[in-house]
mmCIF file of C-alpha atoms in Angstrom:
data_model
loop_
_atom_site.group_PDB
_atom_site.id
_atom_site.type_symbol
_atom_site.label_atom_id
_atom_site.label_comp_id
_atom_site.label_asym_id
_atom_site.label_seq_id
_atom_site.Cartn_x
_atom_site.Cartn_y
_atom_site.Cartn_z
ATOM 1 C CA UNK A 142 27.140 71.035 4.223
ATOM 2 C CA UNK A 143 25.601 67.645 4.767
ATOM 3 C CA UNK A 144 28.020 64.804 4.786
ATOM 4 C CA UNK A 145 27.462 61.004 4.826
ATOM 5 C CA UNK A 146 30.110 58.667 6.048
ATOM 6 C CA UNK A 147 28.796 56.386 8.826
ATOM 7 C CA UNK A 148 25.980 58.813 9.728
ATOM 8 C CA UNK A 149 24.744 62.158 8.430
ATOM 9 C CA UNK A 150 26.291 65.328 9.890
ATOM 10 C CA UNK A 151 25.648 69.050 9.303
ATOM 11 C CA UNK A 152 28.998 70.801 9.078
ATOM 12 C CA UNK A 153 30.035 74.448 8.457
ATOM 13 C CA UNK A 154 33.554 74.746 7.107
ATOM 14 C CA UNK A 155 35.843 77.534 6.161
ATOM 15 C CA UNK A 156 38.550 77.224 3.494
ATOM 16 C CA UNK A 157 41.496 79.630 3.646
ATOM 17 C CA UNK A 158 44.134 79.151 1.000
ATOM 18 C CA UNK A 159 43.187 75.496 0.519
ATOM 19 C CA UNK A 160 43.111 74.633 4.215
ATOM 20 C CA UNK A 161 39.714 73.284 5.366
ATOM 21 C CA UNK A 162 38.581 73.864 8.978
ATOM 22 C CA UNK A 163 35.303 72.578 10.460
ATOM 23 C CA UNK A 164 33.735 75.378 12.450
ATOM 24 C CA UNK A 165 30.758 73.290 13.678
ATOM 25 C CA UNK A 166 29.744 69.606 13.272
ATOM 26 C CA UNK A 167 26.333 68.332 14.441
ATOM 27 C CA UNK A 168 24.789 64.870 13.937
ATOM 28 C CA UNK A 169 21.407 64.928 12.120
ATOM 29 C CA UNK A 170 18.384 63.477 13.760
ATOM 30 C CA UNK A 171 16.986 60.255 12.124
ATOM 31 C CA UNK A 172 14.037 62.148 10.601
ATOM 32 C CA UNK A 173 16.416 64.787 9.066
ATOM 33 C CA UNK A 174 18.693 62.033 7.826
ATOM 34 C CA UNK A 175 15.769 60.199 6.146
ATOM 35 C CA UNK A 176 14.674 63.333 4.323
ATOM 36 C CA UNK A 177 18.255 63.985 3.085
ATOM 37 C CA UNK A 178 18.604 60.330 1.929
ATOM 38 C CA UNK A 179 15.216 60.385 0.148
ATOM 39 C CA UNK A 180 16.013 63.577 -1.768
ATOM 40 C CA UNK A 181 13.217 65.620 -0.147
ATOM 41 C CA UNK A 182 15.366 67.901 2.048
ATOM 42 C CA UNK A 183 16.238 71.547 1.477
ATOM 43 C CA UNK A 184 19.441 72.984 2.839
ATOM 44 C CA UNK A 185 19.757 76.765 3.645
ATOM 45 C CA UNK A 186 22.991 78.460 4.424
ATOM 46 C CA UNK A 187 22.793 82.002 5.895
ATOM 47 C CA UNK A 188 25.946 84.159 6.141
ATOM 48 C CA UNK A 189 25.465 87.620 7.689
ATOM 49 C CA UNK A 190 28.569 89.439 8.900
ATOM 50 C CA UNK A 191 30.373 86.856 11.192
ATOM 51 C CA UNK A 192 27.285 84.699 11.753
ATOM 52 C CA UNK A 193 27.128 81.470 9.827
ATOM 53 C CA UNK A 194 23.899 79.331 10.114
ATOM 54 C CA UNK A 195 22.899 76.140 8.403
ATOM 55 C CA UNK A 196 19.174 75.195 8.318
ATOM 56 C CA UNK A 197 17.508 72.047 7.111
ATOM 57 C CA UNK A 198 13.912 71.303 6.069
ATOM 58 C CA UNK A 199 13.796 67.481 6.007
ATOM 59 C CA UNK A 200 10.822 67.161 3.649
ATOM 60 C CA UNK A 201 9.242 69.167 0.836
ATOM 61 C CA UNK A 202 7.109 71.972 2.347
ATOM 62 C CA UNK A 203 8.261 71.371 5.876
ATOM 63 C CA UNK A 204 9.676 74.189 7.984
ATOM 64 C CA UNK A 205 13.423 74.529 8.221
ATOM 65 C CA UNK A 206 15.333 74.402 11.554
ATOM 66 C CA UNK A 207 18.816 75.268 12.634
ATOM 67 C CA UNK A 208 21.146 72.231 12.362
ATOM 68 C CA UNK A 209 24.566 73.977 12.728
ATOM 69 C CA UNK A 210 25.982 77.419 13.450
ATOM 70 C CA UNK A 211 29.237 79.243 13.965
ATOM 71 C CA UNK A 212 30.759 82.683 14.151
ATOM 72 C CA UNK A 213 33.837 83.420 12.188
ATOM 73 C CA UNK A 214 35.391 86.551 10.628
ATOM 74 C CA UNK A 215 38.128 85.043 8.535
ATOM 75 C CA UNK A 216 36.361 85.880 5.275
ATOM 76 C CA UNK A 217 34.853 89.353 5.446
ATOM 77 C CA UNK A 218 34.787 90.459 1.784
ATOM 78 C CA UNK A 219 31.876 89.843 -0.506
ATOM 79 C CA UNK A 220 32.311 86.782 -2.724
ATOM 80 C CA UNK A 221 30.368 84.637 -5.155
ATOM 81 C CA UNK A 222 27.690 82.110 -4.067
ATOM 82 C CA UNK A 223 27.219 78.598 -5.383
ATOM 83 C CA UNK A 224 27.064 74.848 -4.875
ATOM 84 C CA UNK A 225 29.811 72.355 -4.050
ATOM 85 C CA UNK A 226 29.597 68.537 -3.818
ATOM 86 C CA UNK A 227 31.532 65.309 -3.993
ATOM 87 C CA UNK A 228 31.110 62.878 -6.886
ATOM 88 C CA UNK A 229 27.756 61.660 -8.263
ATOM 89 C CA UNK A 230 25.460 63.774 -6.108
ATOM 90 C CA UNK A 231 22.273 65.576 -7.119
ATOM 91 C CA UNK A 232 20.847 69.104 -6.613
ATOM 92 C CA UNK A 233 17.191 69.775 -7.438
ATOM 93 C CA UNK A 234 16.868 73.577 -7.138
ATOM 94 C CA UNK A 235 18.901 76.619 -6.154
ATOM 95 C CA UNK A 236 17.979 80.073 -4.763
ATOM 96 C CA UNK A 237 20.192 82.860 -3.442
ATOM 97 C CA UNK A 238 19.305 86.332 -2.145
ATOM 98 C CA UNK A 239 21.248 89.145 -0.636
ATOM 99 C CA UNK A 240 20.603 89.402 3.127
ATOM 100 C CA UNK A 241 19.756 92.105 4.027
ATOM 101 C CA UNK A 242 21.035 94.385 1.196
ATOM 102 C CA UNK A 243 18.618 94.170 -1.719
ATOM 103 C CA UNK A 244 20.863 96.355 -3.956
ATOM 104 C CA UNK A 245 23.215 93.479 -4.808
ATOM 105 C CA UNK A 246 22.992 91.640 -8.148
ATOM 106 C CA UNK A 247 21.010 88.915 -6.449
ATOM 107 C CA UNK A 248 18.354 87.427 -6.281
ATOM 108 C CA UNK A 249 18.941 84.431 -8.532
ATOM 109 C CA UNK A 250 16.948 81.224 -8.723
ATOM 110 C CA UNK A 251 17.363 78.035 -10.764
ATOM 111 C CA UNK A 252 15.165 74.897 -10.591
ATOM 112 C CA UNK A 253 17.463 73.101 -13.011
ATOM 113 C CA UNK A 254 14.668 72.457 -15.448
ATOM 114 C CA UNK A 255 16.167 74.387 -18.401
ATOM 115 C CA UNK A 256 19.516 72.891 -19.377
ATOM 116 C CA UNK A 257 21.686 74.706 -21.869
ATOM 117 C CA UNK A 258 21.895 73.271 -25.373
ATOM 118 C CA UNK A 259 24.783 71.029 -24.422
ATOM 119 C CA UNK A 260 23.171 69.702 -21.190
ATOM 120 C CA UNK A 261 25.248 71.911 -18.935
ATOM 121 C CA UNK A 262 23.946 74.387 -16.278
ATOM 122 C CA UNK A 263 22.626 77.680 -17.488
ATOM 123 C CA UNK A 264 25.279 80.174 -18.537
ATOM 124 C CA UNK A 265 25.153 82.232 -15.306
ATOM 125 C CA UNK A 266 26.784 79.245 -13.471
ATOM 126 C CA UNK A 267 30.628 79.059 -13.675
ATOM 127 C CA UNK A 268 32.226 75.772 -12.835
ATOM 128 C CA UNK A 269 35.274 76.217 -10.556
ATOM 129 C CA UNK A 270 36.029 72.496 -9.949
ATOM 130 C CA UNK A 271 34.609 69.347 -11.631
ATOM 131 C CA UNK A 272 31.460 69.674 -13.732
ATOM 132 C CA UNK A 273 27.652 69.811 -13.404
ATOM 133 C CA UNK A 274 25.168 68.704 -15.958
ATOM 134 C CA UNK A 275 21.444 69.732 -16.026
ATOM 135 C CA UNK A 276 19.217 66.764 -16.858
ATOM 136 C CA UNK A 277 16.066 68.891 -17.026
ATOM 137 C CA UNK A 278 15.114 68.231 -13.405
ATOM 138 C CA UNK A 279 18.307 68.351 -11.423
ATOM 139 C CA UNK A 280 21.859 69.467 -11.437
ATOM 140 C CA UNK A 281 24.126 66.388 -11.400
ATOM 141 C CA UNK A 282 27.820 66.339 -10.486
ATOM 142 C CA UNK A 283 30.468 64.598 -12.528
ATOM 143 C CA UNK A 284 32.436 61.634 -11.196
ATOM 144 C CA UNK A 285 35.197 64.089 -10.077
ATOM 145 C CA UNK A 286 35.680 64.018 -6.247
ATOM 146 C CA UNK A 287 34.932 67.727 -5.892
ATOM 147 C CA UNK A 288 32.512 69.746 -8.020
ATOM 148 C CA UNK A 289 32.024 73.461 -7.433
ATOM 149 C CA UNK A 290 29.947 75.989 -9.424
ATOM 150 C CA UNK A 291 29.296 79.559 -8.573
ATOM 151 C CA UNK A 292 26.809 82.155 -9.917
ATOM 152 C CA UNK A 293 28.826 84.578 -12.027
ATOM 153 C CA UNK A 294 28.645 88.123 -10.710
ATOM 154 C CA UNK A 295 26.827 87.136 -7.525
ATOM 155 C CA UNK A 296 29.362 88.741 -5.166
ATOM 156 C CA UNK A 297 27.731 89.522 -1.847
ATOM 157 C CA UNK A 298 28.879 89.491 1.751
ATOM 158 C CA UNK A 299 25.568 88.811 3.480
ATOM 159 C CA UNK A 300 23.420 86.082 1.795
ATOM 160 C CA UNK A 301 20.899 83.414 2.431
ATOM 161 C CA UNK A 302 21.014 80.363 0.020
ATOM 162 C CA UNK A 303 18.835 77.313 -0.257
ATOM 163 C CA UNK A 304 19.219 74.113 -2.293
ATOM 164 C CA UNK A 305 17.202 70.931 -2.723
ATOM 165 C CA UNK A 306 19.442 67.958 -1.962
ATOM 166 C CA UNK A 307 19.798 64.198 -2.078
ATOM 167 C CA UNK A 308 22.756 62.634 -0.357
ATOM 168 C CA UNK A 309 23.877 59.021 -0.417
ATOM 169 C CA UNK A 310 26.482 57.089 1.525
ATOM 170 C CA UNK A 311 29.948 58.673 1.441
ATOM 171 C CA UNK A 312 28.745 61.805 -0.271
ATOM 172 C CA UNK A 313 28.715 65.438 0.781
ATOM 173 C CA UNK A 314 26.778 68.433 -0.562
ATOM 174 C CA UNK A 315 26.391 72.036 0.524
ATOM 175 C CA UNK A 316 26.211 75.698 -0.288
ATOM 176 C CA UNK A 317 29.152 78.148 -0.883
ATOM 177 C CA UNK A 318 29.245 81.701 0.387
ATOM 178 C CA UNK A 319 31.826 84.570 0.152
ATOM 179 C CA UNK A 320 33.769 82.455 -2.456
ATOM 180 C CA UNK A 321 37.005 84.233 -3.235
ATOM 181 C CA UNK A 322 38.503 81.626 -5.621
ATOM 182 C CA UNK A 323 42.215 80.835 -6.057
ATOM 183 C CA UNK A 324 44.874 82.689 -4.159
ATOM 184 C CA UNK A 325 47.803 80.372 -4.699
ATOM 185 C CA UNK A 326 46.437 77.644 -6.993
ATOM 186 C CA UNK A 327 43.305 75.584 -7.226
ATOM 187 C CA UNK A 328 39.834 77.031 -7.471
ATOM 188 C CA UNK A 329 38.335 75.014 -4.585
ATOM 189 C CA UNK A 330 39.399 77.333 -1.808
ATOM 190 C CA UNK A 331 38.722 80.617 0.110
ATOM 191 C CA UNK A 332 35.003 80.228 0.952
ATOM 192 C CA UNK A 333 32.494 79.267 3.572
ATOM 193 C CA UNK A 334 30.862 75.887 2.914
ATOM 194 C CA UNK A 335 27.735 74.975 4.859
#
């Protein structure tokens, strides 16, 4: 995930039964931070076995590079993939693929240019917390503090995901992997978030 409080950080979290733990936190360089703030950055989260890697391409068409990594085996089962963000943030595209097993129900891709008839995300997205609308060029979160949507039926253990992002002050965006959903309550738990 990319979070903006006083500066921009790349963070990989795990959530077990509603308890968030930061597995790695790294400050972004000024050029990476500028790309994220301008809305030209692409965030990629790769989860393969116990390896969790977060990559960032700061500008459209630029090469991505590693900005955070961790190893953790707390969540080993396949789970759904998706996007999660704080209030009033924007996503411009989404892609997810199985890594390396191509027999999963992935790949899936969405450039958020085809909203459903009611302005929501396409029907393969399932909102787990908050709400996302599709304005024809981007997925936009509601004013709820946390917004989480997953691709229905996308359960995979080893995945690589990417999303175009724009992050402002006091906002956080990222990608979800191995999402398990509620165990003892709310839907915003039991996942990796990078």
